Amino acid sequence: MTVLTDTAARVEGATKVFGEGDTAVRALDDMTVAFDRGRFTAIMGPSGSGKSTLLHCVAGLDNLTEGSAYIGDVRLGDLSEKQLTLLRRKSVGFVFQAFNLIPTLRADENITLPVDIAGEHPDEEWFNIVVRTMRLEDRLSHRPSELSGGQQQRVAAARALMSRPEIVFADEPSGNLDSKATDELLQFLRRAVDEFGQTIVMVTHDPIAAAYADKVVFLADGRCVGEMTGPTVESILDHMKALGG
Amino acid sequence: MLKLSWKGAMAHKGRLALMMIAVVLGVGFVAGTYVFTDTAKDAFDELLQQEIGDSVIVRQEIEFSASWDVGRVPASLLPAIEELPGVDRTLPFVQGWAQLLDKQGELIGGNGPPTFAMSWAEGMEELDPTRLVEGDIPRQDGEVAIDLYSAEQNDYMVGDTIDILTIEGVEEFKIVGLAGYGDMDNFVTATAALFDVETAQRVAGFDDEYSLIYVVAEPGVDREQLQAAVAGVLPEGTEAILSEVTIDEAQEEVDEIFGIFNRVFLVFGLIAIFVASFLIQNTYRIVVAQRTKELAMLRAVGATGAQVYWVVMAEALIMGIVASAIGIGAGVLLAVGLKVLLAAFGIQFPQGSLTLLPRTIIVGLIVGTVVTVISALLPARKASRVPPVAALREIQSTFFKSLRLRAMIGLGIVAAGVTALLVGLYADLGNGLLLTGVGAGVVFVGVSVIAPFFARYFGRVAGSPLPVADGVTGRLAQENAVRKPRRTAATASALMIGVALVTVIATLGATFKGTIEETVRDEVVAEYQVQVTGFGDPLSRGLSPDLAVELRSLPEVEVAAVYRSGEWRKPGTGGEETGAGPHFASSIGYLIAVDDDMDEVMRLDVSEGDFDDLGPNGVMLHETYAEEEGLSVGDPFSIEYPSGVVGEYDVVAIYGADLFGGGAASGDLIISMETFEANYDYELDQMVIIRLADGVDAEAVRPTLEAVVDGYPNAELNNAEEYIDKVGAQLDMMLNIVTGLLGMAIIIALLGITNTLSLSIMERKREIGLLRAVGMSRAQVQRMVYWESVLIAIFGAALGLSVGLALGVAVATAVGGLSITLPWVSLAVYALAAAIGGIIAAILPAYRGSRTDLLEAIAFE
């Protein structure tokens, strides 16, 4: 039994079935996995392995057919829709692969979005730190259409950090970026973990991105089939070859 | 291709339904109007054909008429006619005015339709649709039969006594029977009190006269020969006609009345359709933008631009036809509903099945289909221009193809519309009104073309309170409302039309009221007026002359002057047939006859000549009319009276007062009471104007005056303020009806907002998903949509209020002689109503938006 306070989020015996009868798909199959606080964890696996589903369920965006999901000590299945919404506002940050930003708002407004939604005032000092960390000082007044792909993702990352959530979930954040932008983004995420103790869980199929993590969790067919600490690009590639994925 | 079009249509049932509803409403209004008027006309035609028996009718020769009065024939003619060979019997007939009183002493009827006193003799049922429903016909003095409807509404039964107001005052009668007209319970909305012939003469104020004499031929006698024989014994000014002629005249009357009703309602129907076309075009534009990928794919696999064009047009055509067909059905329902509604208000029509003419079906189909197809033209063209490469790349169609250029073009269109409008208003054309309407329509189109230019500024300004009021929710709503200025402007423009029109109505109403107020204050020197209660045609009701006499006899009253009105026309402007009912011919004018002490109670503002010269040979002309006709004091002037008699007079004065702002008496000329009595049979006064003696306190003497007025149930005493209020109330009632009719256009416009919002939310699915993912609650999402809708609605209202004010002022100025007043309160109310309308329109889209499936929305394809 791991000490609960060290786990930022986890699932226990999680099963998620889509569809019924003959067309049923078991996206998650009795999976148990925990994500350590203050760590950068990557989730990898071939398509159909359930990595996106896992992310959605542990982030409170979808519910499990069986089993439980926890953020901190809070069991997500116990929460009402309204409570889940509040949880997402305060305790969870998101970075998606694309369409992360509201096109009609400026970059700075996008960053403070969750805080504004809560009707609260953003912490100015923290805002400046985050902006500096993501190197967005001179892009703040721009609209998303005026930012490069990499800059957009950095804005999204800044937003995810702005409310100082318990955990940040990133779903293929570098999927649409070139290698340089990928490097930049992942470095910033790394810094967020190292300098601010943020917890980040990232789904990715890119070994280069996964190499930035502290630990890689491998999924296949809805189950956890392996973990690797201190990953490098080579060791990840080797492991994936061994898995056949 | 057709299959593709069908699939495309069915895939988006929601937006299809909304577009179709708009067309159905518009076509339904138009078709319903036609069905209603056709049905009513046919029902009356049938009634008249069936119920009016063959006879020869003796009556006064009347050239033209604006009243229900059919004239007089002397009673002395009867013996001469009866002696003629071939005459089986004669039936004299009297028709005049009388009003029934209910059990509380209040008047029955009198608010619009006439109230008749008629005679009824044995044998009438064969000649006239009047029929006895219950009891017996009146046979002696003191007996009366009343119409069934009045009896039922007021709890009267055969055997009861009833008070009736006549020219002789209030009298009690015993109800011996109840009557109907054809299968209707009242006399086509009029009330009737039926007496035996002598009593009818007395009660209606006929001295040895009748209105008509029916002459029935013996069996076998040729009626035309009889007609000639009867004509031979008639004096000058009287004629003998076959009863068929009255049928023709009555049918013409019916045609004219319903023709006007038809035209008026059609206008509203066309306005509704005009608004619907905005909705349809906007929807197609949005949908084409959304289906860009689909269309591009078609092009990528080899479809030509033309084929894409026809796919869109085919869908529009099919939808138009189907919606029009449904609309015609809706129209029939509307006509039925209208009949039922009117019946509840006592306005009955003869029974009959609904008349659905081929013309109605054709017009409905054509109008609905053409409007739909035309609205789809431009979007279809845009669709045909989608390049195949758009299937592979995300093409952002936010080409800001100069909104500036578009604004210029729009300005040009507005200028063209304004020109047409002004020409219609000021040039002396036959169809000036039509041109004005077309001009207004063009102005609307032009403003809607310019509108996107203003949308952003408006959003910034009007939306500025939103971020303050509702944080980021408000901010997002503000941005969303104007991020596609063309779309917002198109949606708002539909609302602009309805709002503009009600604003025009409100402006005209306020102007008329303001003018009346000014006129009364300027011109009425007297402290009190006595007028007829309720409202209605001045030629079919009025005050007993005894009232003025009584008032004059009071020591506190210095002057009690009366006036009457009558119809006239310039000799030589002919061609109008006579009839037993009001005509709306433009060649008929109204004149006023006044007592010679009228100048002591009114400021007549005589600029030339002298009022005292009026006498039996003079006329006074209003200065505007005099200027138009190029006449001045000393010139000769001819008046043709309804009987055809032409009187020759001299112009003795020119006056400026805009007398008597209400009713038909906005006259061009004034004659003396002597002249009037010599040429008209109207014996009722329209108003008594009272000036009190010096030193008499107006308030203190009021009870004394009221005591006199109380003896005349259809008279009411008003001081200047009350008079202004009364006229104002009448105006308000009419304005409210018109505003209500425009409601259809406004409903369609609000449907347009719902439509646009739904489509926009569909487009923004990802964005909404993202917002929900980062913690926006469902309620916040809903509020976001509500704010956006309110902004769009207020934009439309702002456009509408501005254009409406301009149009209203233009029309009021063109009418001339009015003091323009702006209806500030109404404007505020309309703006508020628009905002509320926006909220209502957004209910469904906001709900759907807040229920956006999170996962679906954020999943990346």
PDB file of N, CA and C in Angstrom, chain B residues 73-126:
ATOM      1  N   VAL B  73     -88.381  58.032 -49.623  1.00  0.00           N
ATOM      2  CA  VAL B  73     -89.425  58.194 -50.646  1.00  0.00           C
ATOM      3  C   VAL B  73     -90.708  58.611 -49.922  1.00  0.00           C
ATOM      4  N   PRO B  74     -91.490  59.480 -50.528  1.00  0.00           N
ATOM      5  CA  PRO B  74     -92.703  59.950 -49.839  1.00  0.00           C
ATOM      6  C   PRO B  74     -93.749  58.838 -49.729  1.00  0.00           C
ATOM      7  N   ALA B  75     -94.452  58.844 -48.578  1.00  0.00           N
ATOM      8  CA  ALA B  75     -95.482  57.826 -48.355  1.00  0.00           C
ATOM      9  C   ALA B  75     -96.654  58.023 -49.307  1.00  0.00           C
ATOM     10  N   SER B  76     -96.796  59.231 -49.801  1.00  0.00           N
ATOM     11  CA  SER B  76     -97.953  59.527 -50.655  1.00  0.00           C
ATOM     12  C   SER B  76     -97.923  58.739 -51.950  1.00  0.00           C
ATOM     13  N   LEU B  77     -96.833  58.116 -52.259  1.00  0.00           N
ATOM     14  CA  LEU B  77     -96.739  57.349 -53.504  1.00  0.00           C
ATOM     15  C   LEU B  77     -97.528  56.047 -53.439  1.00  0.00           C
ATOM     16  N   LEU B  78     -97.759  55.562 -52.240  1.00  0.00           N
ATOM     17  CA  LEU B  78     -98.343  54.219 -52.097  1.00  0.00           C
ATOM     18  C   LEU B  78     -99.643  54.024 -52.884  1.00  0.00           C
ATOM     19  N   PRO B  79    -100.635  54.891 -52.685  1.00  0.00           N
ATOM     20  CA  PRO B  79    -101.910  54.627 -53.375  1.00  0.00           C
ATOM     21  C   PRO B  79    -101.710  54.522 -54.887  1.00  0.00           C
ATOM     22  N   ALA B  80    -100.919  55.425 -55.451  1.00  0.00           N
ATOM     23  CA  ALA B  80    -100.737  55.441 -56.900  1.00  0.00           C
ATOM     24  C   ALA B  80    -100.136  54.128 -57.385  1.00  0.00           C
ATOM     25  N   ILE B  81     -99.203  53.605 -56.604  1.00  0.00           N
ATOM     26  CA  ILE B  81     -98.560  52.363 -57.016  1.00  0.00           C
ATOM     27  C   ILE B  81     -99.519  51.192 -56.888  1.00  0.00           C
ATOM     28  N   GLU B  82    -100.257  51.170 -55.765  1.00  0.00           N
ATOM     29  CA  GLU B  82    -101.129  50.029 -55.525  1.00  0.00           C
ATOM     30  C   GLU B  82    -102.209  49.915 -56.579  1.00  0.00           C
ATOM     31  N   GLU B  83    -102.582  51.066 -57.133  1.00  0.00           N
ATOM     32  CA  GLU B  83    -103.652  51.035 -58.127  1.00  0.00           C
ATOM     33  C   GLU B  83    -103.191  50.438 -59.436  1.00  0.00           C
ATOM     34  N   LEU B  84    -101.899  50.394 -59.678  1.00  0.00           N
ATOM     35  CA  LEU B  84    -101.413  49.918 -60.970  1.00  0.00           C
ATOM     36  C   LEU B  84    -101.797  48.457 -61.176  1.00  0.00           C
ATOM     37  N   PRO B  85    -102.186  48.097 -62.407  1.00  0.00           N
ATOM     38  CA  PRO B  85    -102.520  46.696 -62.674  1.00  0.00           C
ATOM     39  C   PRO B  85    -101.259  45.838 -62.569  1.00  0.00           C
ATOM     40  N   GLY B  86    -101.421  44.633 -62.059  1.00  0.00           N
ATOM     41  CA  GLY B  86    -100.281  43.723 -61.930  1.00  0.00           C
ATOM     42  C   GLY B  86     -99.609  43.788 -60.583  1.00  0.00           C
ATOM     43  N   VAL B  87    -100.040  44.734 -59.773  1.00  0.00           N
ATOM     44  CA  VAL B  87     -99.412  44.845 -58.456  1.00  0.00           C
ATOM     45  C   VAL B  87    -100.179  43.981 -57.469  1.00  0.00           C
ATOM     46  N   ASP B  88     -99.499  43.012 -56.894  1.00  0.00           N
ATOM     47  CA  ASP B  88    -100.149  42.149 -55.903  1.00  0.00           C
ATOM     48  C   ASP B  88    -100.241  42.872 -54.562  1.00  0.00           C
ATOM     49  N   ARG B  89     -99.121  43.354 -54.100  1.00  0.00           N
ATOM     50  CA  ARG B  89     -99.135  44.128 -52.866  1.00  0.00           C
ATOM     51  C   ARG B  89     -97.884  44.979 -52.791  1.00  0.00           C
ATOM     52  N   THR B  90     -97.938  45.982 -51.875  1.00  0.00           N
ATOM     53  CA  THR B  90     -96.760  46.810 -51.639  1.00  0.00           C
ATOM     54  C   THR B  90     -96.341  46.649 -50.178  1.00  0.00           C
ATOM     55  N   LEU B  91     -95.030  46.788 -49.965  1.00  0.00           N
ATOM     56  CA  LEU B  91     -94.506  46.668 -48.604  1.00  0.00           C
ATOM     57  C   LEU B  91     -93.575  47.843 -48.355  1.00  0.00           C
ATOM     58  N   PRO B  92     -94.012  48.824 -47.559  1.00  0.00           N
ATOM     59  CA  PRO B  92     -93.103  49.924 -47.264  1.00  0.00           C
ATOM     60  C   PRO B  92     -92.046  49.458 -46.259  1.00  0.00           C
ATOM     61  N   PHE B  93     -90.866  50.061 -46.335  1.00  0.00           N
ATOM     62  CA  PHE B  93     -89.759  49.668 -45.464  1.00  0.00           C
ATOM     63  C   PHE B  93     -89.064  50.908 -44.932  1.00  0.00           C
ATOM     64  N   VAL B  94     -88.781  50.886 -43.637  1.00  0.00           N
ATOM     65  CA  VAL B  94     -88.110  52.010 -42.990  1.00  0.00           C
ATOM     66  C   VAL B  94     -86.819  51.526 -42.360  1.00  0.00           C
ATOM     67  N   GLN B  95     -85.748  52.272 -42.563  1.00  0.00           N
ATOM     68  CA  GLN B  95     -84.479  51.933 -41.897  1.00  0.00           C
ATOM     69  C   GLN B  95     -83.854  53.189 -41.343  1.00  0.00           C
ATOM     70  N   GLY B  96     -83.594  53.185 -40.060  1.00  0.00           N
ATOM     71  CA  GLY B  96     -82.978  54.362 -39.443  1.00  0.00           C
ATOM     72  C   GLY B  96     -82.111  53.943 -38.278  1.00  0.00           C
ATOM     73  N   TRP B  97     -81.981  54.869 -37.337  1.00  0.00           N
ATOM     74  CA  TRP B  97     -81.070  54.622 -36.233  1.00  0.00           C
ATOM     75  C   TRP B  97     -81.815  54.475 -34.916  1.00  0.00           C
ATOM     76  N   ALA B  98     -81.414  53.495 -34.116  1.00  0.00           N
ATOM     77  CA  ALA B  98     -81.893  53.376 -32.743  1.00  0.00           C
ATOM     78  C   ALA B  98     -80.916  52.490 -32.016  1.00  0.00           C
ATOM     79  N   GLN B  99     -80.773  52.726 -30.729  1.00  0.00           N
ATOM     80  CA  GLN B  99     -79.842  51.901 -29.968  1.00  0.00           C
ATOM     81  C   GLN B  99     -80.543  51.211 -28.812  1.00  0.00           C
ATOM     82  N   LEU B 100     -80.262  49.929 -28.639  1.00  0.00           N
ATOM     83  CA  LEU B 100     -80.830  49.174 -27.529  1.00  0.00           C
ATOM     84  C   LEU B 100     -80.059  49.466 -26.254  1.00  0.00           C
ATOM     85  N   LEU B 101     -80.750  49.395 -25.131  1.00  0.00           N
ATOM     86  CA  LEU B 101     -80.093  49.549 -23.842  1.00  0.00           C
ATOM     87  C   LEU B 101     -80.207  48.249 -23.074  1.00  0.00           C
ATOM     88  N   ASP B 102     -79.162  47.930 -22.333  1.00  0.00           N
ATOM     89  CA  ASP B 102     -79.234  46.669 -21.591  1.00  0.00           C
ATOM     90  C   ASP B 102     -79.936  46.892 -20.255  1.00  0.00           C
ATOM     91  N   LYS B 103     -80.004  45.816 -19.457  1.00  0.00           N
ATOM     92  CA  LYS B 103     -80.792  45.903 -18.230  1.00  0.00           C
ATOM     93  C   LYS B 103     -80.211  46.856 -17.205  1.00  0.00           C
ATOM     94  N   GLN B 104     -78.933  47.239 -17.402  1.00  0.00           N
ATOM     95  CA  GLN B 104     -78.364  48.225 -16.483  1.00  0.00           C
ATOM     96  C   GLN B 104     -78.449  49.638 -17.025  1.00  0.00           C
ATOM     97  N   GLY B 105     -79.048  49.780 -18.170  1.00  0.00           N
ATOM     98  CA  GLY B 105     -79.174  51.113 -18.733  1.00  0.00           C
ATOM     99  C   GLY B 105     -78.010  51.510 -19.611  1.00  0.00           C
ATOM    100  N   GLU B 106     -77.088  50.567 -19.870  1.00  0.00           N
ATOM    101  CA  GLU B 106     -75.948  50.875 -20.733  1.00  0.00           C
ATOM    102  C   GLU B 106     -76.303  50.571 -22.176  1.00  0.00           C
ATOM    103  N   LEU B 107     -75.596  51.241 -23.078  1.00  0.00           N
ATOM    104  CA  LEU B 107     -75.854  51.028 -24.493  1.00  0.00           C
ATOM    105  C   LEU B 107     -75.370  49.655 -24.934  1.00  0.00           C
ATOM    106  N   ILE B 108     -76.117  49.088 -25.866  1.00  0.00           N
ATOM    107  CA  ILE B 108     -75.670  47.855 -26.511  1.00  0.00           C
ATOM    108  C   ILE B 108     -75.114  48.227 -27.874  1.00  0.00           C
ATOM    109  N   GLY B 109     -73.913  47.769 -28.149  1.00  0.00           N
ATOM    110  CA  GLY B 109     -73.333  48.066 -29.455  1.00  0.00           C
ATOM    111  C   GLY B 109     -72.899  49.511 -29.560  1.00  0.00           C
ATOM    112  N   GLY B 110     -72.727  49.971 -30.769  1.00  0.00           N
ATOM    113  CA  GLY B 110     -72.343  51.365 -30.989  1.00  0.00           C
ATOM    114  C   GLY B 110     -70.846  51.571 -31.050  1.00  0.00           C
ATOM    115  N   ASN B 111     -70.079  50.496 -30.953  1.00  0.00           N
ATOM    116  CA  ASN B 111     -68.626  50.652 -31.057  1.00  0.00           C
ATOM    117  C   ASN B 111     -68.145  50.111 -32.374  1.00  0.00           C
ATOM    118  N   GLY B 112     -68.504  50.801 -33.445  1.00  0.00           N
ATOM    119  CA  GLY B 112     -68.054  50.356 -34.759  1.00  0.00           C
ATOM    120  C   GLY B 112     -69.228  50.061 -35.675  1.00  0.00           C
ATOM    121  N   PRO B 113     -69.844  48.870 -35.540  1.00  0.00           N
ATOM    122  CA  PRO B 113     -70.950  48.535 -36.438  1.00  0.00           C
ATOM    123  C   PRO B 113     -72.175  49.425 -36.157  1.00  0.00           C
ATOM    124  N   PRO B 114     -73.035  49.594 -37.141  1.00  0.00           N
ATOM    125  CA  PRO B 114     -74.206  50.464 -36.948  1.00  0.00           C
ATOM    126  C   PRO B 114     -75.257  49.808 -36.055  1.00  0.00           C
ATOM    127  N   THR B 115     -76.211  50.619 -35.624  1.00  0.00           N
ATOM    128  CA  THR B 115     -77.339  50.113 -34.840  1.00  0.00           C
ATOM    129  C   THR B 115     -78.600  50.568 -35.552  1.00  0.00           C
ATOM    130  N   PHE B 116     -79.395  49.592 -35.998  1.00  0.00           N
ATOM    131  CA  PHE B 116     -80.529  49.925 -36.864  1.00  0.00           C
ATOM    132  C   PHE B 116     -81.858  49.934 -36.128  1.00  0.00           C
ATOM    133  N   ALA B 117     -82.729  50.816 -36.620  1.00  0.00           N
ATOM    134  CA  ALA B 117     -84.146  50.698 -36.342  1.00  0.00           C
ATOM    135  C   ALA B 117     -84.775  50.351 -37.677  1.00  0.00           C
ATOM    136  N   MET B 118     -85.549  49.293 -37.738  1.00  0.00           N
ATOM    137  CA  MET B 118     -86.113  48.895 -39.027  1.00  0.00           C
ATOM    138  C   MET B 118     -87.577  48.555 -38.859  1.00  0.00           C
ATOM    139  N   SER B 119     -88.290  48.570 -39.979  1.00  0.00           N
ATOM    140  CA  SER B 119     -89.689  48.166 -39.939  1.00  0.00           C
ATOM    141  C   SER B 119     -89.775  46.728 -40.378  1.00  0.00           C
ATOM    142  N   TRP B 120     -90.846  46.085 -39.923  1.00  0.00           N
ATOM    143  CA  TRP B 120     -91.072  44.707 -40.340  1.00  0.00           C
ATOM    144  C   TRP B 120     -92.556  44.501 -40.540  1.00  0.00           C
ATOM    145  N   ALA B 121     -92.883  44.141 -41.739  1.00  0.00           N
ATOM    146  CA  ALA B 121     -94.291  43.897 -42.027  1.00  0.00           C
ATOM    147  C   ALA B 121     -94.473  42.443 -42.428  1.00  0.00           C
ATOM    148  N   GLU B 122     -95.695  42.005 -42.358  1.00  0.00           N
ATOM    149  CA  GLU B 122     -96.030  40.658 -42.785  1.00  0.00           C
ATOM    150  C   GLU B 122     -95.579  40.472 -44.220  1.00  0.00           C
ATOM    151  N   GLY B 123     -94.926  39.385 -44.519  1.00  0.00           N
ATOM    152  CA  GLY B 123     -94.509  39.133 -45.892  1.00  0.00           C
ATOM    153  C   GLY B 123     -93.075  39.538 -46.175  1.00  0.00           C
ATOM    154  N   MET B 124     -92.380  40.138 -45.181  1.00  0.00           N
ATOM    155  CA  MET B 124     -91.006  40.591 -45.419  1.00  0.00           C
ATOM    156  C   MET B 124     -90.072  39.424 -45.688  1.00  0.00           C
ATOM    157  N   GLU B 125     -90.345  38.270 -45.040  1.00  0.00           N
ATOM    158  CA  GLU B 125     -89.366  37.176 -45.141  1.00  0.00           C
ATOM    159  C   GLU B 125     -89.159  36.715 -46.561  1.00  0.00           C
ATOM    160  N   GLU B 126     -90.134  36.939 -47.424  1.00  0.00           N
ATOM    161  CA  GLU B 126     -89.911  36.490 -48.792  1.00  0.00           C
ATOM    162  C   GLU B 126     -89.020  37.445 -49.568  1.00  0.00           C
TER     163      GLU B 126
END
